[in-house]
Amino acid sequence: MEKLRELVRTGKAKDTEARVKELIKEGKAPEAIMNESMIPAMDDAGDLFQKGEYFLPEIMVAARAMQQGMNVLKPHLLRAKVKPLGKVVVGTVEGDFHDIGKNLVVMTLEGAGFEVIDLGTDVAPAKFVEAIKQHKPQVVGLSALLTATMVAMKDTIQAIEAAGLRDQVKIMIGGAPVRQEFCREIGADFCGPDSTSGRDYARDVVSG
Amino acid sequence: MKLPHPFKEKADFEHFREMATGKGKGGPVPLVELFADPEIMSEVTGIEFPAEKYLELMNLSSQSSIEMLKLGLDFLELHLAFSKAVGYDYVTAFPTIPLARTPSQMGPNPAQQGKVRIWQNEHQGVITSREAFRNFPWPGPEDWSIVSVLVLESRLPPGARINHFAFGIFEEVRNLMGLETLAIKSIEDPELVDDVLEKLTGLLAILLEKAAAHPAVGAIFYGDDLAFNSGPMISPRWLREHVFPRQKRLAEIAHRHGKPFLFHCCGRSESFMEDLIETVGIDAYHSFQDNVIPVEEYYRRYHDRIGILGGLDVGILATGTPDQVRARCRQILDVCGPGGGYCMGSGNSVTNYCSVQNYYAMIDETRKWNQEHF
């Protein structure tokens, strides 16, 4: 299990896949493989990113290794009726096409065991509302890169409020121009400096 | 709407150069911008320009249609008029880039009353393999021209020179490979990334040789975003091996011709500032955000070694009031102005979502501050 954790953390995708197969063959519980090796591995990667020891490339290869391992593990998890840690709807707000930051959040959340519904970029407020109704997430993540586009975060939160869904979700926001003051102003619940803090917030939300 | 009071009567590039490179230790604070969006320049000058054509201008070449070449001239005209109207000590010249980039989108932004912005595809570029690198239609030396310098040289305001902009090699490798592909290849195929970077460095060197050698060019303004707000996109160790030595070669071209190498880089750059100063040999640093590190902090740390440029947060220029802009401007000037080695300007660029009133407030407050102190 420790070896698998190391393989994911260091982004060895093919070896990760092979190691997951080996562990299943050895009779290890799929849930244990996920919770004791793979999620801790992505936690390690996220923590190293926050500490400034990992950067975008290291996170991306780790996430890809995780993904490849999960492809093997998923059917076993489904058979064992293992549920994800929680659901998060994520998107870059309307008028903004940037998505590197959002993608990092998606990778980090998936690595932590969340089911993530990624709505992509340039997402209209109505589309967030629709996704909340359909998927019933505990957390919604809004991303923007520009001062000009972050105002759409406010429109999105207002649309969620108008649809009567605000009490059902916690809303986290992120992106280059976003600050705590703005977060309070538009009525969001959390504003984080990086994907790891978003992961930690989502974990806090689902753990109550 | 015109600037109520001219910032200064006459351009003085030599003073700008002294202050921008940190050598000038006293005297009025000059203005500096990496660039202003066409809509802002149009509003300031009263010259109409089709901002939605801006992206096409980047691919101008001798093969372009007459209509596009004329538009290129109009764009230079706009820069010249803008520089004169505001009172800059330089006119900015942009190179045309004969590189087939990754697909970009240009579209109206509903949050900006339909104003356009350019979005760069960050996933997959046009060079994702060794084969794609070999087959890429690389331009030859003859494709790089300084036509904008040749057009501007005889028309510069008295005392002004040209700041020649250059797109950096790390930005271009991202454009050609896509940031996500680049990130993965930097670990799995560093030789490929290295080869693309080397090719780009060689090509940019051709342009910089021509630009820096020209007597009308006063400085090279090199833009190469290397970092996110949280820190470098790729580890400083990797940048040290693959990027900084090449940037050094480019800076040396400028220096060989006696021209300063002004460096623009967005994001949190603390972990590699020493590399930029000591290895690359930058003369000035540009791009600051208050929610990353305020410009005053950089000034305190580095102004005895390099010039510090701009720093008035674009967020304030975009969403603040003129009074808030004036207050922040004065705060910055009180720290960075008295000792020299500083030029006032936006933290990044005057984007089309900034208000012209706020932009004018920044300029007018700097003018007043200069009058009070010098």
Coordinates of C-alpha atoms in Angstrom, one line a residue:
Chain A
M1 CA 0.0 0.0 0.0
E2 CA 2.9 2.3 0.8
K3 CA 4.4 1.6 -2.5
L4 CA 1.2 2.6 -4.3
R5 CA 1.0 5.8 -2.4
E6 CA 4.6 6.6 -3.5
L7 CA 3.7 5.7 -7.1
V8 CA 0.7 8.0 -7.2
R9 CA 2.5 10.9 -5.4
T10 CA 5.4 10.7 -7.9
G11 CA 3.1 10.4 -10.9
K12 CA 4.0 6.9 -12.2
A13 CA 0.8 6.2 -14.1
K14 CA 1.5 2.8 -15.6
D15 CA 3.1 1.5 -12.4
T16 CA 0.2 2.8 -10.4
E17 CA -2.2 0.9 -12.6
A18 CA -0.2 -2.3 -12.3
R19 CA 0.2 -1.9 -8.5
V20 CA -3.6 -1.5 -8.1
K21 CA -4.2 -4.7 -10.0
E22 CA -1.6 -6.5 -7.9
L23 CA -3.3 -5.3 -4.6
I24 CA -6.7 -6.4 -5.8
K25 CA -5.3 -9.7 -6.8
E26 CA -3.8 -10.0 -3.3
G27 CA -7.3 -9.5 -1.9
K28 CA -7.0 -6.0 -0.5
A29 CA -10.3 -4.2 -0.1
P30 CA -10.9 -1.7 -2.8
E31 CA -12.0 0.9 -0.3
A32 CA -8.8 0.4 1.7
I33 CA -6.7 0.8 -1.5
M34 CA -8.5 4.1 -2.2
N35 CA -8.6 5.5 1.4
E36 CA -5.2 4.3 2.6
S37 CA -3.1 4.7 -0.5
M38 CA -4.5 6.8 -3.3
I39 CA -6.3 9.6 -1.4
P40 CA -3.3 10.0 1.0
A41 CA -1.1 10.2 -2.0
M42 CA -3.0 13.0 -3.6
D43 CA -3.2 14.7 -0.1
D44 CA 0.6 14.4 0.0
A45 CA 0.8 16.0 -3.5
G46 CA -1.6 18.8 -2.5
D47 CA 0.2 19.5 0.7
L48 CA 3.6 19.6 -1.2
F49 CA 2.0 22.1 -3.7
Q50 CA 0.8 24.3 -0.8
K51 CA 4.3 24.2 0.7
G52 CA 5.9 25.2 -2.6
E53 CA 7.6 21.9 -3.2
Y54 CA 5.3 20.7 -5.9
F55 CA 4.2 22.7 -8.9
L56 CA 1.6 22.3 -11.7
P57 CA 3.6 19.5 -13.5
E58 CA 3.9 17.3 -10.4
I59 CA 0.3 17.8 -9.5
M60 CA -0.8 16.9 -13.1
V61 CA 1.2 13.7 -13.3
A62 CA 0.1 12.7 -9.8
A63 CA -3.6 13.3 -10.8
R64 CA -3.1 11.3 -14.0
A65 CA -1.6 8.4 -12.1
M66 CA -4.5 8.6 -9.6
Q67 CA -7.0 8.6 -12.5
Q68 CA -5.3 5.6 -14.1
G69 CA -5.4 3.7 -10.8
M70 CA -9.0 4.7 -10.3
N71 CA -10.0 3.3 -13.7
V72 CA -8.9 -0.1 -12.5
L73 CA -10.4 0.4 -9.0
K74 CA -13.8 1.9 -9.9
P75 CA -15.7 -1.3 -10.9
H76 CA -14.5 -2.9 -7.7
L77 CA -15.6 0.2 -5.6
L78 CA -19.0 0.1 -7.4
R79 CA -19.4 -3.6 -6.6
A80 CA -18.5 -2.9 -3.0
K81 CA -21.0 0.0 -3.0
V82 CA -18.4 2.5 -1.8
K83 CA -19.8 6.0 -2.0
P84 CA -17.8 9.1 -2.8
L85 CA -16.9 11.5 0.0
G86 CA -19.3 14.1 -1.3
K87 CA -20.3 16.0 -4.4
V88 CA -18.9 19.3 -5.7
V89 CA -20.1 21.3 -8.7
V90 CA -17.3 23.3 -10.2
G91 CA -17.1 25.8 -13.1
T92 CA -15.5 29.0 -14.4
V93 CA -18.1 31.7 -14.3
E94 CA -19.8 33.3 -17.3
G95 CA -17.6 35.4 -19.6
D96 CA -14.4 33.8 -18.5
F97 CA -12.7 31.0 -20.4
H98 CA -9.7 30.3 -18.2
D99 CA -9.6 26.9 -16.6
I100 CA -6.1 26.0 -15.3
G101 CA -7.0 27.0 -11.7
K102 CA -10.4 25.3 -11.9
N103 CA -8.8 22.1 -13.3
L104 CA -6.4 22.0 -10.5
V105 CA -9.3 22.2 -8.0
V106 CA -11.1 19.4 -9.9
M107 CA -8.0 17.2 -9.8
T108 CA -7.4 17.9 -6.1
L109 CA -11.0 17.3 -5.1
E110 CA -11.2 14.0 -7.1
G111 CA -8.0 13.0 -5.6
A112 CA -9.6 13.5 -2.2
G113 CA -12.4 11.2 -3.1
F114 CA -15.1 13.7 -4.1
E115 CA -17.4 13.2 -7.1
V116 CA -16.8 16.4 -9.1
I117 CA -19.3 17.7 -11.7
D118 CA -17.1 20.0 -13.8
L119 CA -19.3 22.4 -15.8
G120 CA -16.3 23.8 -17.8
T121 CA -15.7 27.4 -18.6
D122 CA -18.0 30.4 -19.4
V123 CA -20.8 28.8 -17.3
A124 CA -24.0 30.9 -17.1
P125 CA -25.6 31.3 -13.6
A126 CA -28.6 29.3 -14.8
K127 CA -26.4 26.3 -15.6
F128 CA -25.0 26.3 -12.1
V129 CA -28.6 26.4 -10.7
E130 CA -29.6 23.5 -13.0
A131 CA -26.5 21.5 -11.9
I132 CA -27.3 22.0 -8.2
K133 CA -30.9 20.8 -8.8
Q134 CA -29.7 17.8 -10.8
H135 CA -26.7 16.6 -8.8
K136 CA -27.5 18.0 -5.3
P137 CA -23.9 18.8 -4.3
Q138 CA -22.8 19.9 -0.9
V139 CA -20.3 22.4 -2.3
V140 CA -20.2 24.6 -5.4
G141 CA -16.9 26.1 -6.6
L142 CA -16.8 29.2 -8.7
S143 CA -13.6 30.2 -10.5
A144 CA -12.5 33.4 -12.4
L145 CA -9.2 34.9 -13.6
L146 CA -10.1 38.5 -14.3
T147 CA -11.4 41.4 -12.2
A148 CA -13.9 42.0 -15.1
T149 CA -15.3 38.5 -14.9
M150 CA -15.3 37.8 -11.2
V151 CA -18.4 40.0 -11.0
A152 CA -20.2 37.1 -12.6
M153 CA -19.6 35.2 -9.3
K154 CA -22.0 37.6 -7.7
D155 CA -24.6 37.0 -10.4
T156 CA -24.2 33.3 -10.0
I157 CA -24.7 33.4 -6.2
Q158 CA -27.8 35.6 -6.7
A159 CA -29.2 33.2 -9.2
I160 CA -28.7 30.3 -6.7
E161 CA -30.4 32.4 -4.0
A162 CA -33.3 33.3 -6.4
A163 CA -33.8 29.6 -7.1
G164 CA -34.1 28.9 -3.4
L165 CA -31.0 26.7 -3.3
R166 CA -28.6 28.8 -1.3
D167 CA -29.2 27.0 2.0
Q168 CA -28.5 23.6 0.4
V169 CA -24.9 24.4 -0.7
K170 CA -21.8 26.0 0.5
I171 CA -20.1 28.2 -2.1
M172 CA -16.3 28.5 -2.4
I173 CA -14.7 30.9 -4.8
G174 CA -11.1 31.2 -6.2
G175 CA -9.0 32.9 -8.8
A176 CA -6.3 35.5 -9.3
P177 CA -8.2 38.6 -8.4
V178 CA -10.4 37.2 -5.7
R179 CA -10.0 38.4 -2.1
Q180 CA -11.6 37.8 1.3
E181 CA -13.3 41.2 1.1
F182 CA -14.9 40.3 -2.2
C183 CA -15.9 36.9 -0.9
R184 CA -17.8 38.5 2.0
E185 CA -19.3 41.2 -0.2
I186 CA -20.9 38.7 -2.6
G187 CA -22.1 36.3 0.0
A188 CA -19.8 33.4 -0.7
D189 CA -18.8 31.1 2.1
F190 CA -15.1 30.5 1.4
C191 CA -12.3 32.0 -0.6
G192 CA -9.0 30.1 -0.8
P193 CA -5.6 30.9 -2.2
D194 CA -5.1 27.5 -3.8
S195 CA -6.6 24.1 -4.7
T196 CA -5.5 22.5 -1.5
S197 CA -7.4 25.0 0.7
G198 CA -10.4 24.3 -1.5
R199 CA -10.0 20.6 -0.8
D200 CA -9.7 21.2 2.9
Y201 CA -12.8 23.4 2.9
A202 CA -14.9 20.9 1.0
R203 CA -13.8 18.2 3.5
D204 CA -14.9 20.4 6.4
V205 CA -18.3 20.9 4.8
V206 CA -19.0 17.2 4.3
S207 CA -17.7 16.2 7.7
G208 CA -20.1 18.7 9.2
Chain B
M1 CA -12.5 62.4 -22.7
K2 CA -9.1 64.1 -22.6
L3 CA -6.5 64.1 -19.8
P4 CA -7.3 67.4 -17.9
H5 CA -3.7 68.4 -17.4
P6 CA -0.8 67.1 -19.4
F7 CA 1.5 64.9 -17.3
K8 CA 4.6 66.7 -18.6
E9 CA 5.5 69.1 -21.3
K10 CA 8.3 67.2 -23.0
A11 CA 9.3 63.5 -23.2
D12 CA 12.6 62.7 -21.6
F13 CA 13.6 59.2 -22.3
E14 CA 17.0 59.5 -20.6
H15 CA 15.3 60.4 -17.3
F16 CA 12.9 57.5 -17.8
R17 CA 15.8 55.2 -18.5
E18 CA 17.6 56.2 -15.3
M19 CA 14.5 55.8 -13.2
A20 CA 13.3 52.6 -14.8
T21 CA 16.6 50.9 -14.3
G22 CA 17.1 52.0 -10.7
K23 CA 20.1 54.2 -11.5
G24 CA 18.2 57.5 -11.1
K25 CA 18.1 58.2 -7.4
G26 CA 16.0 61.3 -7.5
G27 CA 13.7 63.5 -9.6
P28 CA 10.2 63.3 -10.9
V29 CA 8.6 59.9 -11.1
P30 CA 7.9 59.0 -14.8
L31 CA 5.0 57.0 -16.1
V32 CA 5.2 53.5 -17.4
E33 CA 2.9 50.9 -19.0
L34 CA 3.5 47.5 -20.6
F35 CA 0.5 48.3 -22.7
A36 CA -3.0 49.7 -22.7
D37 CA -5.9 48.0 -24.5
P38 CA -7.0 49.6 -27.8
E39 CA -10.3 50.8 -26.3
I40 CA -8.5 52.8 -23.6
M41 CA -6.1 54.3 -26.2
S42 CA -9.0 55.2 -28.4
E43 CA -10.9 56.9 -25.6
V44 CA -7.8 58.9 -24.6
T45 CA -6.9 60.0 -28.1
G46 CA -10.3 60.2 -29.7
I47 CA -8.9 58.0 -32.5
E48 CA -11.3 55.2 -33.5
F49 CA -9.8 51.7 -33.7
P50 CA -11.5 48.3 -34.3
A51 CA -10.4 46.6 -31.1
E52 CA -11.9 43.3 -32.2
K53 CA -9.2 43.1 -34.9
Y54 CA -6.4 43.3 -32.4
L55 CA -5.7 39.5 -32.4
E56 CA -5.3 39.4 -36.2
L57 CA -2.6 42.1 -36.0
M58 CA -0.4 39.8 -34.1
N59 CA 0.0 37.7 -37.2
L60 CA 0.7 40.5 -39.6
S61 CA 3.4 39.8 -42.2
S62 CA 4.4 41.0 -45.6
Q63 CA 1.9 38.5 -47.0
S64 CA -1.0 40.2 -45.2
S65 CA -3.7 42.0 -47.1
I66 CA -3.5 45.7 -47.8
E67 CA -6.4 46.2 -45.5
M68 CA -4.6 44.5 -42.6
L69 CA -1.3 46.3 -43.3
K70 CA -3.2 49.6 -43.1
L71 CA -4.8 48.5 -39.8
G72 CA -1.3 47.7 -38.5
L73 CA -0.3 51.3 -39.4
D74 CA -3.4 52.6 -37.7
F75 CA -2.4 50.6 -34.6
L76 CA 1.0 52.2 -34.5
E77 CA -0.6 55.6 -35.1
L78 CA -2.8 54.9 -32.1
H79 CA 0.2 54.1 -29.9
L80 CA 2.0 57.2 -31.0
A81 CA -1.0 59.5 -30.4
F82 CA -1.6 57.8 -27.0
S83 CA 1.9 58.3 -25.9
K84 CA 1.8 62.0 -26.9
A85 CA -1.6 62.6 -25.3
V86 CA -0.7 61.2 -21.9
G87 CA 3.0 62.3 -21.7
Y88 CA 5.0 59.1 -21.8
D89 CA 8.7 59.3 -22.5
Y90 CA 8.5 56.4 -25.0
V91 CA 6.3 54.9 -27.6
T92 CA 5.6 51.2 -27.4
A93 CA 6.4 49.1 -30.5
F94 CA 5.0 45.6 -30.9
P95 CA 6.6 42.9 -33.0
T96 CA 4.6 40.8 -35.4
I97 CA 4.8 37.2 -34.4
P98 CA 5.2 34.8 -37.4
L99 CA 4.3 31.8 -35.3
A100 CA 1.3 29.5 -35.7
R101 CA -0.1 29.6 -32.2
T102 CA -2.6 27.4 -30.4
P103 CA -6.2 28.2 -31.1
S104 CA -7.2 31.4 -29.4
Q105 CA -10.7 32.7 -28.9
M106 CA -11.7 36.3 -29.0
G107 CA -15.2 37.0 -27.8
P108 CA -17.4 39.6 -26.2
N109 CA -17.6 39.5 -22.5
P110 CA -21.1 39.9 -21.1
A111 CA -19.7 41.4 -17.9
Q112 CA -18.0 44.2 -19.9
Q113 CA -20.8 45.4 -22.1
G114 CA -19.6 43.3 -24.9
K115 CA -16.0 44.4 -24.9
V116 CA -13.7 41.7 -26.3
R117 CA -10.9 39.7 -24.7
I118 CA -8.5 37.1 -26.0
W119 CA -8.5 33.7 -24.4
Q120 CA -5.6 31.3 -25.0
N121 CA -6.2 27.6 -25.2
E122 CA -4.3 26.1 -22.2
H123 CA -4.9 22.4 -22.8
Q124 CA -3.3 21.1 -26.0
G125 CA -1.1 23.1 -28.2
V126 CA 0.1 22.6 -31.7
I127 CA 3.4 21.0 -30.6
T128 CA 2.7 18.0 -28.4
S129 CA 5.2 15.5 -29.8
R130 CA 8.6 15.3 -31.4
E131 CA 7.0 14.8 -34.8
A132 CA 4.9 17.9 -34.4
F133 CA 8.0 19.8 -33.4
R134 CA 9.8 18.7 -36.6
N135 CA 6.8 19.4 -38.8
F136 CA 6.0 22.8 -37.3
P137 CA 6.3 25.6 -39.9
W138 CA 9.0 27.5 -38.1
P139 CA 9.6 30.9 -39.5
G140 CA 13.0 31.9 -40.9
P141 CA 15.2 34.8 -39.9
E142 CA 13.7 36.9 -42.7
D143 CA 10.3 36.6 -41.2
W144 CA 11.2 38.7 -38.2
S145 CA 11.0 42.4 -38.8
I146 CA 11.1 45.6 -36.8
V147 CA 8.8 47.3 -39.3
S148 CA 7.0 49.1 -36.4
V149 CA 10.3 50.7 -35.4
L150 CA 11.0 51.8 -38.9
V151 CA 7.5 53.4 -39.1
L152 CA 7.8 55.1 -35.8
E153 CA 11.5 56.3 -35.8
S154 CA 11.0 59.5 -37.7
R155 CA 7.8 60.4 -35.9
L156 CA 8.7 60.1 -32.3
P157 CA 8.0 63.1 -30.1
P158 CA 11.1 65.1 -29.2
G159 CA 13.0 63.4 -26.4
A160 CA 11.1 60.1 -26.7
R161 CA 12.4 56.7 -27.8
I162 CA 10.8 53.4 -28.5
N163 CA 10.2 50.7 -25.9
H164 CA 10.3 47.5 -28.0
F165 CA 8.0 44.8 -26.6
A166 CA 9.0 41.1 -26.9
F167 CA 6.9 38.1 -26.1
G168 CA 9.0 35.8 -23.8
I169 CA 10.1 32.3 -24.5
F170 CA 8.2 30.7 -21.6
E171 CA 4.9 32.4 -22.8
E172 CA 5.5 31.2 -26.3
V173 CA 6.4 27.6 -25.3
R174 CA 3.1 27.6 -23.4
N175 CA 1.3 29.0 -26.4
L176 CA 2.8 26.4 -28.7
M177 CA 2.5 23.4 -26.5
G178 CA -0.5 24.4 -24.3
L179 CA 0.2 24.8 -20.5
E180 CA -1.1 21.4 -19.6
T181 CA 0.9 19.6 -22.2
L182 CA 4.0 21.6 -21.3
A183 CA 3.5 20.7 -17.6
I184 CA 3.4 17.0 -18.3
K185 CA 6.2 17.1 -20.9
S186 CA 8.4 19.0 -18.5
I187 CA 8.6 15.8 -16.5
E188 CA 8.2 13.1 -19.1
D189 CA 9.9 14.6 -22.1
P190 CA 12.1 17.5 -21.0
E191 CA 14.3 17.1 -24.1
L192 CA 11.3 18.1 -26.3
V193 CA 10.5 21.1 -24.2
D194 CA 14.1 22.1 -24.2
D195 CA 14.3 21.8 -28.0
V196 CA 11.2 24.0 -28.4
L197 CA 12.6 26.6 -25.9
E198 CA 15.9 26.6 -27.8
K199 CA 14.2 27.1 -31.1
L200 CA 12.2 30.0 -29.7
T201 CA 15.2 31.6 -28.1
G202 CA 17.1 31.5 -31.4
L203 CA 14.2 33.1 -33.2
L204 CA 13.6 35.8 -30.6
A205 CA 17.3 36.5 -30.6
I206 CA 17.1 37.5 -34.3
L207 CA 14.3 40.0 -33.5
L208 CA 16.0 41.4 -30.5
E209 CA 19.3 41.8 -32.4
K210 CA 17.5 43.9 -34.9
A211 CA 15.4 45.9 -32.4
A212 CA 18.2 46.5 -29.8
A213 CA 20.6 47.7 -32.5
H214 CA 18.3 50.3 -33.8
P215 CA 19.1 53.8 -32.4
A216 CA 15.4 54.8 -32.0
V217 CA 14.9 51.9 -29.6
G218 CA 15.6 52.9 -26.0
A219 CA 14.7 49.7 -24.2
I220 CA 13.5 46.2 -24.6
F221 CA 10.3 45.4 -22.6
Y222 CA 10.3 41.6 -22.3
G223 CA 7.1 40.0 -21.1
D224 CA 7.3 36.4 -19.8
D225 CA 4.7 35.3 -17.2
L226 CA 6.3 32.5 -15.1
A227 CA 4.1 32.3 -12.1
F228 CA 0.6 32.0 -10.7
N229 CA -0.5 34.0 -7.7
S230 CA 0.5 31.1 -5.5
G231 CA 4.0 30.7 -7.0
P232 CA 5.9 29.6 -10.1
M233 CA 4.0 27.5 -12.7
I234 CA 7.0 25.1 -12.9
S235 CA 9.6 24.6 -10.2
P236 CA 12.4 27.2 -9.9
R237 CA 14.8 24.3 -10.2
W238 CA 13.4 23.5 -13.7
L239 CA 13.3 27.2 -14.6
R240 CA 17.0 27.5 -13.6
E241 CA 17.9 24.6 -15.9
H242 CA 15.7 25.4 -18.9
V243 CA 14.6 29.0 -18.9
F244 CA 16.8 31.5 -17.1
P245 CA 20.0 30.8 -19.0
R246 CA 18.1 31.4 -22.2
Q247 CA 16.5 34.6 -20.9
K248 CA 20.0 35.7 -20.0
R249 CA 21.1 35.2 -23.6
L250 CA 18.3 37.5 -24.7
A251 CA 19.1 40.1 -22.0
E252 CA 22.7 40.1 -23.1
I253 CA 21.7 41.1 -26.6
A254 CA 19.9 44.2 -25.2
H255 CA 22.9 45.0 -23.0
R256 CA 25.4 44.5 -25.8
H257 CA 23.6 47.3 -27.6
G258 CA 23.4 49.5 -24.5
K259 CA 19.7 49.0 -24.0
P260 CA 18.1 48.1 -20.7
F261 CA 16.1 44.8 -20.4
L262 CA 12.8 45.6 -18.6
F263 CA 11.2 42.4 -17.4
H264 CA 7.5 41.8 -17.0
C265 CA 6.3 38.7 -15.1
C266 CA 2.9 38.1 -13.5
G267 CA 2.4 36.1 -10.3
R268 CA 4.4 35.4 -7.1
S269 CA 8.0 35.6 -8.2
E270 CA 9.8 35.8 -4.8
S271 CA 11.4 32.3 -5.2
F272 CA 13.2 33.2 -8.4
M273 CA 13.8 37.0 -8.1
E274 CA 17.4 36.4 -7.3
D275 CA 17.7 34.3 -10.5
L276 CA 16.1 37.1 -12.5
I277 CA 18.5 39.7 -11.1
E278 CA 21.7 37.7 -10.9
T279 CA 21.4 35.2 -13.7
V280 CA 19.2 36.8 -16.3
G281 CA 20.4 40.3 -15.5
I282 CA 17.2 42.2 -15.7
D283 CA 17.3 45.9 -15.2
A284 CA 13.8 46.4 -14.0
Y285 CA 10.8 44.3 -12.8
H286 CA 7.2 44.9 -13.7
S287 CA 3.8 43.4 -12.6
F288 CA 2.4 43.6 -9.2
Q289 CA -0.9 42.7 -7.5
D290 CA -1.8 43.9 -4.0
N291 CA -3.2 40.4 -3.2
V292 CA 0.1 38.8 -4.1
I293 CA 2.8 41.2 -2.9
P294 CA 2.3 45.0 -3.0
V295 CA 4.8 46.9 -5.1
E296 CA 6.1 48.8 -2.0
E297 CA 7.4 45.5 -0.7
Y298 CA 9.3 44.7 -3.9
Y299 CA 10.6 48.3 -3.9
R300 CA 12.0 47.9 -0.3
R301 CA 13.6 44.6 -1.2
Y302 CA 15.1 45.3 -4.6
H303 CA 15.2 48.9 -5.6
D304 CA 18.9 49.2 -4.8
R305 CA 19.6 46.6 -7.5
I306 CA 16.9 47.1 -10.2
G307 CA 14.2 49.5 -11.2
I308 CA 10.6 48.9 -10.0
L309 CA 7.8 49.6 -12.5
G310 CA 4.1 50.2 -12.1
G311 CA 2.2 48.4 -9.3
L312 CA -1.1 50.2 -9.0
D313 CA -3.4 47.2 -8.8
V314 CA -5.6 46.7 -11.9
G315 CA -8.4 45.7 -9.6
I316 CA -8.5 49.2 -8.1
L317 CA -8.3 50.8 -11.6
A318 CA -11.2 48.6 -12.7
T319 CA -13.5 48.7 -9.8
G320 CA -12.4 51.6 -7.5
T321 CA -13.4 55.2 -7.5
P322 CA -11.0 58.0 -8.7
D323 CA -10.5 59.0 -5.0
Q324 CA -9.5 55.4 -4.1
V325 CA -7.1 55.4 -7.1
R326 CA -5.6 58.7 -6.0
A327 CA -5.2 57.4 -2.4
R328 CA -3.5 54.2 -3.4
C329 CA -1.3 56.1 -6.0
R330 CA -0.1 58.4 -3.3
Q331 CA 0.6 55.6 -0.8
I332 CA 2.8 53.9 -3.4
L333 CA 4.6 57.2 -4.4
D334 CA 5.3 58.1 -0.8
V335 CA 7.3 54.8 -0.5
C336 CA 8.7 54.4 -3.9
G337 CA 9.0 57.9 -5.2
P338 CA 11.5 59.9 -3.1
G339 CA 14.5 57.5 -3.5
G340 CA 14.1 57.2 -7.3
G341 CA 14.3 53.9 -9.3
Y342 CA 10.6 53.8 -9.7
C343 CA 8.0 54.6 -12.4
M344 CA 4.3 54.8 -11.8
G345 CA 1.8 52.8 -13.7
S346 CA -0.8 50.0 -13.5
G347 CA 0.2 46.7 -11.9
N348 CA -0.2 44.9 -15.2
S349 CA -1.7 46.9 -18.1
V350 CA -4.6 49.3 -18.6
T351 CA -7.2 46.8 -19.6
N352 CA -10.4 47.6 -21.4
Y353 CA -12.3 47.0 -18.2
C354 CA -10.5 49.8 -16.3
S355 CA -12.2 53.2 -16.3
V356 CA -10.5 56.0 -18.1
Q357 CA -11.4 58.3 -15.2
N358 CA -9.4 56.0 -12.9
Y359 CA -6.5 55.9 -15.3
Y360 CA -6.5 59.7 -15.4
A361 CA -6.7 59.9 -11.6
M362 CA -3.5 57.8 -11.4
I363 CA -1.7 60.0 -13.9
D364 CA -2.9 63.3 -12.3
E365 CA -2.0 62.2 -8.8
T366 CA 1.5 61.3 -9.9
R367 CA 1.8 64.7 -11.7
K368 CA 0.7 66.5 -8.5
W369 CA 3.0 64.4 -6.3
N370 CA 5.9 65.3 -8.6
Q371 CA 5.1 69.0 -8.4
E372 CA 5.0 68.8 -4.6
H373 CA 8.3 67.0 -4.4
F374 CA 10.5 68.2 -7.2

